[in-house]
């Protein structure tokens, strides 16, 4: 993954319904860890305020760490079977509680984020398990993170990195 400064500029995001992408499908499924740790939530909120002029206003998701994306939910048996198989595989893997750490602020060219350190590589193991049922459509390398927001315009990445 390139260094943020190497992108040159950020990507301008839009707050709209991307009908050409979801084609009328309503729900998108993923495996994620919901962030509830108060100190982490405070850090996300502080970063949103600090970077506020550069972010789409009102476009905030519940802070979470996406582990694996499964795609749009099909209301048929195939989706239900996939989900049941994923749950079975996760349970059979005998996963135990694992540590993760909030490291620091970084950025993709589309959005600033907090890097998550996964010292035991638990997310890699979980992703491996889930990939046995559905292949993830991923353009870039997986990076555990918490998205802060989405950039609202094109900004020079060097200037934002200095900020």
mmCIF file of C-alpha atoms in Angstrom:
data_model
loop_
_atom_site.group_PDB
_atom_site.id
_atom_site.type_symbol
_atom_site.label_atom_id
_atom_site.label_comp_id
_atom_site.label_asym_id
_atom_site.label_seq_id
_atom_site.Cartn_x
_atom_site.Cartn_y
_atom_site.Cartn_z
ATOM 1 C CA UNK A 1 0.000 0.000 0.000
ATOM 2 C CA UNK A 2 1.455 3.365 -0.959
ATOM 3 C CA UNK A 3 2.277 6.022 1.587
ATOM 4 C CA UNK A 4 -0.618 8.514 1.803
ATOM 5 C CA UNK A 5 1.587 11.358 0.509
ATOM 6 C CA UNK A 6 2.318 9.377 -2.674
ATOM 7 C CA UNK A 7 -1.330 9.567 -3.810
ATOM 8 C CA UNK A 8 -0.844 13.260 -4.655
ATOM 9 C CA UNK A 9 -4.436 14.224 -3.874
ATOM 10 C CA UNK A 10 -7.334 12.824 -1.949
ATOM 11 C CA UNK A 11 -10.462 11.515 -3.630
ATOM 12 C CA UNK A 12 -13.586 13.673 -3.508
ATOM 13 C CA UNK A 13 -16.440 11.614 -2.043
ATOM 14 C CA UNK A 14 -20.130 12.302 -2.457
ATOM 15 C CA UNK A 15 -22.986 11.860 -0.014
ATOM 16 C CA UNK A 16 -25.527 10.204 -2.297
ATOM 17 C CA UNK A 17 -27.255 6.930 -3.045
ATOM 18 C CA UNK A 18 -25.038 4.956 -5.452
ATOM 19 C CA UNK A 19 -27.856 3.159 -7.278
ATOM 20 C CA UNK A 20 -25.547 2.097 -10.094
ATOM 21 C CA UNK A 21 -23.593 0.085 -7.523
ATOM 22 C CA UNK A 22 -26.314 -1.469 -5.378
ATOM 23 C CA UNK A 23 -28.818 -1.918 -8.247
ATOM 24 C CA UNK A 24 -31.814 -1.874 -5.919
ATOM 25 C CA UNK A 25 -30.274 -4.295 -3.407
ATOM 26 C CA UNK A 26 -30.871 -2.999 0.081
ATOM 27 C CA UNK A 27 -28.438 -4.742 2.445
ATOM 28 C CA UNK A 28 -24.690 -5.319 2.304
ATOM 29 C CA UNK A 29 -23.174 -7.922 4.622
ATOM 30 C CA UNK A 30 -19.860 -7.930 6.406
ATOM 31 C CA UNK A 31 -18.130 -9.240 9.486
ATOM 32 C CA UNK A 32 -16.922 -6.459 11.784
ATOM 33 C CA UNK A 33 -15.984 -5.571 15.328
ATOM 34 C CA UNK A 34 -18.128 -2.754 16.685
ATOM 35 C CA UNK A 35 -15.994 -0.218 18.544
ATOM 36 C CA UNK A 36 -17.387 0.493 21.995
ATOM 37 C CA UNK A 37 -14.209 1.359 23.939
ATOM 38 C CA UNK A 38 -14.823 4.925 25.244
ATOM 39 C CA UNK A 39 -11.230 6.095 24.773
ATOM 40 C CA UNK A 40 -11.227 4.868 21.153
ATOM 41 C CA UNK A 41 -14.571 6.560 20.469
ATOM 42 C CA UNK A 42 -13.168 9.788 21.945
ATOM 43 C CA UNK A 43 -10.158 9.584 19.632
ATOM 44 C CA UNK A 44 -12.403 9.066 16.602
ATOM 45 C CA UNK A 45 -14.576 12.021 17.599
ATOM 46 C CA UNK A 46 -11.537 14.271 18.175
ATOM 47 C CA UNK A 47 -10.133 13.314 14.771
ATOM 48 C CA UNK A 48 -13.511 14.019 13.126
ATOM 49 C CA UNK A 49 -13.576 17.484 14.682
ATOM 50 C CA UNK A 50 -9.946 18.197 13.811
ATOM 51 C CA UNK A 51 -10.357 17.079 10.203
ATOM 52 C CA UNK A 52 -13.949 18.347 9.943
ATOM 53 C CA UNK A 53 -13.343 20.960 7.228
ATOM 54 C CA UNK A 54 -12.005 18.192 4.954
ATOM 55 C CA UNK A 55 -14.741 15.619 5.590
ATOM 56 C CA UNK A 56 -18.264 15.118 4.309
ATOM 57 C CA UNK A 57 -20.493 16.532 7.013
ATOM 58 C CA UNK A 58 -23.081 14.230 8.521
ATOM 59 C CA UNK A 59 -21.602 11.170 6.829
ATOM 60 C CA UNK A 60 -20.420 9.264 9.901
ATOM 61 C CA UNK A 61 -20.690 5.535 10.397
ATOM 62 C CA UNK A 62 -20.751 3.739 13.710
ATOM 63 C CA UNK A 63 -17.037 3.215 14.417
ATOM 64 C CA UNK A 64 -16.149 -0.364 13.540
ATOM 65 C CA UNK A 65 -13.334 -2.527 12.229
ATOM 66 C CA UNK A 66 -14.372 -4.426 9.119
ATOM 67 C CA UNK A 67 -12.910 -7.917 9.117
ATOM 68 C CA UNK A 68 -14.422 -9.344 5.935
ATOM 69 C CA UNK A 69 -16.973 -8.187 3.367
ATOM 70 C CA UNK A 70 -19.451 -10.732 2.025
ATOM 71 C CA UNK A 71 -21.367 -8.621 -0.474
ATOM 72 C CA UNK A 72 -25.000 -7.839 -0.969
ATOM 73 C CA UNK A 73 -27.505 -9.925 0.915
ATOM 74 C CA UNK A 74 -29.475 -12.240 -1.297
ATOM 75 C CA UNK A 75 -32.764 -13.120 0.344
ATOM 76 C CA UNK A 76 -32.584 -16.646 -1.016
ATOM 77 C CA UNK A 77 -31.305 -19.915 0.378
ATOM 78 C CA UNK A 78 -27.775 -19.417 -0.984
ATOM 79 C CA UNK A 79 -27.109 -16.458 1.304
ATOM 80 C CA UNK A 80 -28.613 -18.187 4.313
ATOM 81 C CA UNK A 81 -26.499 -21.291 3.647
ATOM 82 C CA UNK A 82 -23.334 -19.203 3.272
ATOM 83 C CA UNK A 83 -24.002 -17.432 6.576
ATOM 84 C CA UNK A 84 -24.719 -20.709 8.376
ATOM 85 C CA UNK A 85 -21.495 -22.185 6.969
ATOM 86 C CA UNK A 86 -19.494 -19.121 8.077
ATOM 87 C CA UNK A 87 -20.902 -19.335 11.593
ATOM 88 C CA UNK A 88 -20.159 -23.069 11.719
ATOM 89 C CA UNK A 89 -16.558 -22.505 10.583
ATOM 90 C CA UNK A 90 -15.991 -19.646 13.044
ATOM 91 C CA UNK A 91 -17.316 -21.759 15.929
ATOM 92 C CA UNK A 92 -15.221 -24.767 14.851
ATOM 93 C CA UNK A 93 -12.071 -22.618 14.745
ATOM 94 C CA UNK A 94 -12.269 -22.266 18.521
ATOM 95 C CA UNK A 95 -11.299 -18.594 18.441
ATOM 96 C CA UNK A 96 -10.420 -17.056 21.755
ATOM 97 C CA UNK A 97 -10.364 -13.465 22.900
ATOM 98 C CA UNK A 98 -7.463 -11.593 21.297
ATOM 99 C CA UNK A 99 -5.822 -8.192 21.816
ATOM 100 C CA UNK A 100 -6.004 -5.332 19.340
ATOM 101 C CA UNK A 101 -4.540 -1.850 19.727
ATOM 102 C CA UNK A 102 -5.447 1.571 18.367
ATOM 103 C CA UNK A 103 -2.178 2.801 16.878
ATOM 104 C CA UNK A 104 -2.509 6.169 15.177
ATOM 105 C CA UNK A 105 -4.040 8.290 12.479
ATOM 106 C CA UNK A 106 -3.277 7.465 8.852
ATOM 107 C CA UNK A 107 -5.162 7.833 5.578
ATOM 108 C CA UNK A 108 -6.250 6.206 2.379
ATOM 109 C CA UNK A 109 -6.720 8.658 -0.477
ATOM 110 C CA UNK A 110 -10.486 8.485 0.148
ATOM 111 C CA UNK A 111 -10.616 8.633 3.953
ATOM 112 C CA UNK A 112 -8.595 9.201 7.109
ATOM 113 C CA UNK A 113 -8.520 6.285 9.539
ATOM 114 C CA UNK A 114 -7.033 4.924 12.746
ATOM 115 C CA UNK A 115 -4.694 1.997 12.213
ATOM 116 C CA UNK A 116 -5.452 -1.102 14.266
ATOM 117 C CA UNK A 117 -2.602 -3.330 15.385
ATOM 118 C CA UNK A 118 -3.477 -7.027 15.572
ATOM 119 C CA UNK A 119 -0.392 -8.585 17.249
ATOM 120 C CA UNK A 120 -1.698 -12.176 17.173
ATOM 121 C CA UNK A 121 -2.904 -11.936 13.541
ATOM 122 C CA UNK A 122 -6.404 -12.941 14.601
ATOM 123 C CA UNK A 123 -8.018 -10.932 11.800
ATOM 124 C CA UNK A 124 -5.856 -12.777 9.255
ATOM 125 C CA UNK A 125 -7.006 -16.127 10.684
ATOM 126 C CA UNK A 126 -10.673 -15.066 10.665
ATOM 127 C CA UNK A 127 -10.374 -13.751 7.101
ATOM 128 C CA UNK A 128 -8.854 -17.072 6.046
ATOM 129 C CA UNK A 129 -11.771 -18.963 7.572
ATOM 130 C CA UNK A 130 -14.393 -16.740 5.933
ATOM 131 C CA UNK A 131 -12.686 -16.887 2.543
ATOM 132 C CA UNK A 132 -13.617 -20.586 2.402
ATOM 133 C CA UNK A 133 -17.257 -19.612 1.836
ATOM 134 C CA UNK A 134 -17.185 -16.459 -0.298
ATOM 135 C CA UNK A 135 -14.394 -14.579 -2.036
ATOM 136 C CA UNK A 136 -14.086 -10.985 -0.995
ATOM 137 C CA UNK A 137 -14.071 -8.396 -3.749
ATOM 138 C CA UNK A 138 -11.126 -6.285 -2.634
ATOM 139 C CA UNK A 139 -9.111 -3.850 -4.717
ATOM 140 C CA UNK A 140 -6.495 -2.933 -2.121
ATOM 141 C CA UNK A 141 -4.665 -4.887 0.528
ATOM 142 C CA UNK A 142 -6.676 -5.449 3.731
ATOM 143 C CA UNK A 143 -5.759 -2.985 6.492
ATOM 144 C CA UNK A 144 -7.520 -3.259 9.871
ATOM 145 C CA UNK A 145 -8.747 0.267 10.604
ATOM 146 C CA UNK A 146 -11.480 2.541 11.932
ATOM 147 C CA UNK A 147 -12.648 5.057 9.333
ATOM 148 C CA UNK A 148 -12.828 8.633 10.624
ATOM 149 C CA UNK A 149 -14.773 10.089 7.694
ATOM 150 C CA UNK A 150 -14.720 10.592 3.933
ATOM 151 C CA UNK A 151 -12.917 13.454 2.192
ATOM 152 C CA UNK A 152 -15.266 16.069 0.741
ATOM 153 C CA UNK A 153 -12.941 17.363 -1.988
ATOM 154 C CA UNK A 154 -9.566 16.950 -3.674
ATOM 155 C CA UNK A 155 -6.791 17.986 -1.252
ATOM 156 C CA UNK A 156 -3.010 17.770 -1.639
ATOM 157 C CA UNK A 157 -2.001 14.755 0.421
ATOM 158 C CA UNK A 158 1.299 16.326 1.481
ATOM 159 C CA UNK A 159 -0.550 19.234 3.124
ATOM 160 C CA UNK A 160 -2.980 16.898 4.895
ATOM 161 C CA UNK A 161 -0.164 14.614 6.048
ATOM 162 C CA UNK A 162 1.595 17.619 7.609
ATOM 163 C CA UNK A 163 -1.621 18.612 9.355
#
